[in-house]
Short mmCIF file of C-alpha atoms in Angstrom, two decimals:
data_model
loop_
_atom_site.label_atom_id
_atom_site.label_comp_id
_atom_site.label_asym_id
_atom_site.label_seq_id
_atom_site.Cartn_x
_atom_site.Cartn_y
_atom_site.Cartn_z
CA MET A 1 58.30 108.08 130.92
CA PHE A 2 60.29 105.69 128.70
CA PHE A 3 63.61 106.67 130.30
CA PHE A 4 62.35 106.13 133.82
CA THR A 5 60.45 102.90 133.31
CA ARG A 6 63.28 101.24 131.39
CA LYS A 7 65.57 101.85 134.37
CA LEU A 8 63.04 100.70 136.98
CA SER A 9 62.44 97.01 137.60
CA HIS A 10 60.41 95.64 140.50
CA SER A 11 57.68 93.04 140.88
CA LYS A 12 55.22 95.70 142.08
CA LEU A 13 55.82 98.13 139.20
CA VAL A 14 54.13 97.64 135.82
CA GLN A 15 56.91 96.61 133.44
CA LEU A 16 57.54 98.54 130.23
CA TYR A 17 58.55 96.31 127.29
CA GLY A 18 58.99 98.84 124.51
CA VAL A 19 57.94 102.01 122.71
CA CYS A 20 57.24 102.42 118.98
CA ILE A 21 58.18 105.96 117.92
CA GLN A 22 58.61 105.61 114.15
CA ARG A 23 55.29 107.30 113.38
CA LYS A 24 52.36 108.85 115.23
CA PRO A 25 50.50 107.83 117.26
CA LEU A 26 53.17 106.50 119.61
CA TYR A 27 52.65 102.98 120.91
CA ILE A 28 53.74 101.88 124.37
CA VAL A 29 53.95 98.15 125.13
CA THR A 30 53.62 97.27 128.81
CA GLU A 31 52.90 94.27 130.96
CA PHE A 32 49.22 93.26 130.62
CA MET A 33 47.22 93.55 133.84
CA GLU A 34 44.02 91.60 133.33
CA ASN A 35 41.88 93.21 136.05
CA GLY A 36 42.67 96.75 134.94
CA CYS A 37 42.64 99.93 136.99
CA LEU A 38 42.60 99.50 140.78
CA LEU A 39 40.01 102.25 141.27
CA ASN A 40 37.53 100.55 138.94
CA TYR A 41 38.35 97.14 140.43
CA LEU A 42 37.51 98.39 143.93
CA ARG A 43 34.24 99.94 142.80
CA GLU A 44 33.16 96.95 140.73
CA ASN A 45 33.88 94.54 143.60
CA LYS A 46 32.39 96.64 146.38
CA GLY A 47 31.32 94.44 149.29
CA LYS A 48 33.16 91.40 147.89
CA LEU A 49 36.74 92.07 149.00
CA ARG A 50 37.83 90.94 152.44
CA LYS A 51 39.80 93.28 154.67
CA GLU A 52 42.81 91.01 154.26
CA MET A 53 42.67 91.58 150.51
CA LEU A 54 42.40 95.34 150.96
CA LEU A 55 45.46 95.31 153.21
CA SER A 56 47.31 93.15 150.68
CA VAL A 57 46.62 95.82 148.04
CA CYS A 58 48.21 98.46 150.27
CA GLN A 59 51.15 96.17 150.98
CA ASP A 60 51.80 95.59 147.26
CA ILE A 61 51.79 99.32 146.54
CA CYS A 62 53.97 100.08 149.55
CA GLU A 63 56.55 97.55 148.33
CA GLY A 64 56.71 99.28 144.96
CA MET A 65 56.95 102.72 146.53
CA GLU A 66 59.68 101.61 148.93
CA TYR A 67 61.68 100.55 145.87
CA LEU A 68 61.16 103.95 144.21
CA GLU A 69 62.10 105.76 147.42
CA ARG A 70 65.23 103.65 147.87
CA ASN A 71 66.34 104.40 144.31
CA GLY A 72 65.72 108.14 144.44
CA TYR A 73 62.50 108.40 142.41
CA ILE A 74 59.40 110.47 143.19
CA HIS A 75 56.15 109.28 141.58
CA ARG A 76 54.14 112.53 142.11
CA ASP A 77 50.80 111.04 141.02
CA LEU A 78 50.21 108.07 143.31
CA ALA A 79 46.50 107.19 143.44
CA ALA A 80 44.24 104.18 142.94
CA ARG A 81 43.54 105.28 139.35
CA ASN A 82 47.25 104.86 138.59
CA CYS A 83 47.63 101.30 139.87
CA LEU A 84 46.72 98.14 137.96
CA VAL A 85 45.50 94.72 139.08
CA SER A 86 46.71 91.39 137.68
CA SER A 87 44.67 88.22 137.11
CA THR A 88 45.92 86.94 140.48
CA CYS A 89 44.98 90.22 142.19
CA ILE A 90 48.54 91.46 142.54
CA VAL A 91 48.56 95.26 142.42
CA LYS A 92 51.31 97.18 140.64
CA ILE A 93 52.10 100.87 140.32
CA SER A 94 51.69 102.39 136.86
CA ASP A 95 51.57 105.79 135.12
CA PHE A 96 55.07 107.20 135.53
CA GLY A 97 54.40 110.29 133.43
CA MET A 98 55.09 112.64 136.35
CA THR A 99 57.91 110.59 137.89
CA ARG A 100 61.22 112.34 138.58
CA TYR A 101 64.67 111.15 139.64
CA VAL A 102 66.16 113.32 142.37
CA LEU A 103 69.52 113.40 144.12
CA ASP A 104 68.47 115.22 147.30
CA ASP A 105 64.93 113.82 147.67
CA GLU A 106 63.33 117.09 146.61
CA TYR A 107 61.92 118.39 143.33
CA VAL A 108 60.44 121.84 142.80
CA SER A 109 57.93 121.92 139.96
CA SER A 110 57.33 124.97 137.79
CA PHE A 111 54.51 127.15 139.06
CA GLY A 112 51.35 126.64 137.07
CA ALA A 113 52.02 122.90 136.66
CA LYS A 114 48.93 120.76 137.22
CA PHE A 115 48.81 118.32 140.13
CA PRO A 116 46.08 116.26 141.87
CA ILE A 117 45.00 118.53 144.76
CA LYS A 118 43.06 115.89 146.70
CA TRP A 119 46.12 113.63 146.89
CA SER A 120 48.62 116.41 147.60
CA PRO A 121 50.21 117.65 150.86
CA PRO A 122 50.55 121.31 151.88
CA GLU A 123 54.10 121.74 150.55
CA VAL A 124 52.90 120.77 147.07
CA PHE A 125 49.86 123.02 146.77
CA LEU A 126 51.62 125.90 148.56
CA PHE A 127 55.18 125.71 147.23
CA ASN A 128 55.21 123.07 144.43
CA LYS A 129 57.77 121.06 146.45
CA TYR A 130 57.82 117.30 145.88
CA SER A 131 59.74 114.61 147.75
CA SER A 132 59.31 110.98 148.74
CA LYS A 133 57.38 112.38 151.72
CA SER A 134 54.82 113.98 149.38
CA ASP A 135 54.40 110.51 147.86
CA VAL A 136 53.86 109.23 151.41
CA TRP A 137 50.97 111.68 151.85
CA SER A 138 49.46 110.42 148.59
CA PHE A 139 49.90 106.83 149.77
CA GLY A 140 47.81 107.61 152.84
CA VAL A 141 45.04 108.93 150.58
CA LEU A 142 45.39 105.83 148.39
CA MET A 143 44.98 103.61 151.48
CA TRP A 144 41.81 105.57 152.22
CA GLU A 145 40.59 104.93 148.66
CA VAL A 146 41.23 101.22 149.12
CA PHE A 147 39.41 100.91 152.46
CA THR A 148 36.44 102.96 151.19
CA GLU A 149 36.29 100.65 148.15
CA GLY A 150 36.94 103.45 145.69
CA LYS A 151 35.33 106.58 147.09
CA MET A 152 36.54 109.98 145.95
CA PRO A 153 38.50 111.68 148.75
CA PHE A 154 36.93 114.94 149.90
CA GLU A 155 34.07 114.11 147.53
CA ASN A 156 31.87 117.05 148.56
CA LYS A 157 34.64 119.64 148.51
CA SER A 158 36.08 121.71 145.66
CA ASN A 159 39.84 121.84 145.19
CA LEU A 160 39.95 125.26 146.86
CA GLN A 161 37.94 123.97 149.81
CA VAL A 162 40.33 121.01 150.14
CA VAL A 163 43.34 123.35 150.26
CA GLU A 164 41.65 125.44 152.95
CA ALA A 165 40.55 122.40 154.96
CA ILE A 166 43.98 120.71 154.89
CA SER A 167 45.67 123.99 155.82
CA GLU A 168 43.34 124.22 158.84
CA GLY A 169 44.22 120.68 159.98
CA PHE A 170 41.27 118.74 158.53
CA ARG A 171 42.01 115.14 157.54
CA LEU A 172 40.03 112.33 155.91
CA TYR A 173 37.80 110.30 158.25
CA ARG A 174 38.39 106.65 159.20
CA PRO A 175 36.68 104.30 156.69
CA HIS A 176 34.35 101.83 158.39
CA LEU A 177 36.31 98.91 156.88
CA ALA A 178 39.58 100.18 158.36
CA PRO A 179 40.47 99.07 161.90
CA MET A 180 42.11 101.72 164.05
CA SER A 181 45.54 100.17 163.43
CA ILE A 182 45.10 100.78 159.69
CA TYR A 183 43.77 104.30 160.19
CA GLU A 184 46.75 105.14 162.38
CA VAL A 185 49.04 104.20 159.48
CA MET A 186 46.99 106.35 157.09
CA TYR A 187 46.93 109.26 159.49
CA SER A 188 50.69 109.13 160.04
CA CYS A 189 51.08 109.89 156.31
CA TRP A 190 49.21 113.19 156.70
CA HIS A 191 51.51 115.06 159.07
CA GLU A 192 51.64 118.73 158.12
CA LYS A 193 55.45 118.69 157.89
CA PRO A 194 57.20 116.25 155.51
CA GLU A 195 59.76 115.34 158.17
CA GLY A 196 56.93 114.24 160.47
CA ARG A 197 55.79 111.54 158.04
CA PRO A 198 57.18 107.99 157.94
CA THR A 199 59.35 106.68 155.12
CA PHE A 200 58.01 103.98 152.83
CA ALA A 201 60.42 101.54 154.48
CA GLU A 202 58.77 102.32 157.83
CA LEU A 203 55.29 102.11 156.31
CA LEU A 204 56.08 98.74 154.76
CA ARG A 205 57.18 97.39 158.14
CA ALA A 206 54.02 98.73 159.79
CA VAL A 207 51.67 97.32 157.14
CA THR A 208 53.49 93.96 157.17
CA GLU A 209 53.23 93.72 160.96
CA ILE A 210 49.48 94.35 160.80
CA ALA A 211 49.08 91.75 158.03
CA GLU A 212 50.88 89.16 160.16
CA THR A 213 48.36 89.61 163.00
CA TRP A 214 45.26 89.18 160.82
#
């Protein structure tokens, strides 16, 4: 993680300041984000956040992911639990423990490696293939988390049931706080084939256009 986060610098990524490795336990010094984990923030403020704020959260994360995509990095664990919220409610991407730099936008993980099933597209749980387009799928699930104010995706399904459902074409429902324009963006992230999904640059344009009309 140290190698990757020292090389990455963007206003929507949590900044790493240093690592103390002289003795155990290791200490990692990062930017302090006063409002903590996004998932907890959404749940603790349920019913208090306007739709404009929820969209702003998605826009912040999309900006950070567009930067990673543009620079050849795959996050591989994008979810609300891995984003942090500042005192001014700016949201930044954190937890780069699974992040990889790739030259051809594809990374094949070793079989048996753990990954978050409920945030993962078919090519990950079937073939362990990661790309910026697998991050796009996860971003769609993250948007769903945001507009449900922190619900667990596929909350009544086991991991095996999720794999079966996704393989059969099942997708997450539209949250009641999400207008159809937002759900269409989410849904576009869940195309069965990676090449059928938008890039983060395209997602950022779409989210920004929606924000400008609200």
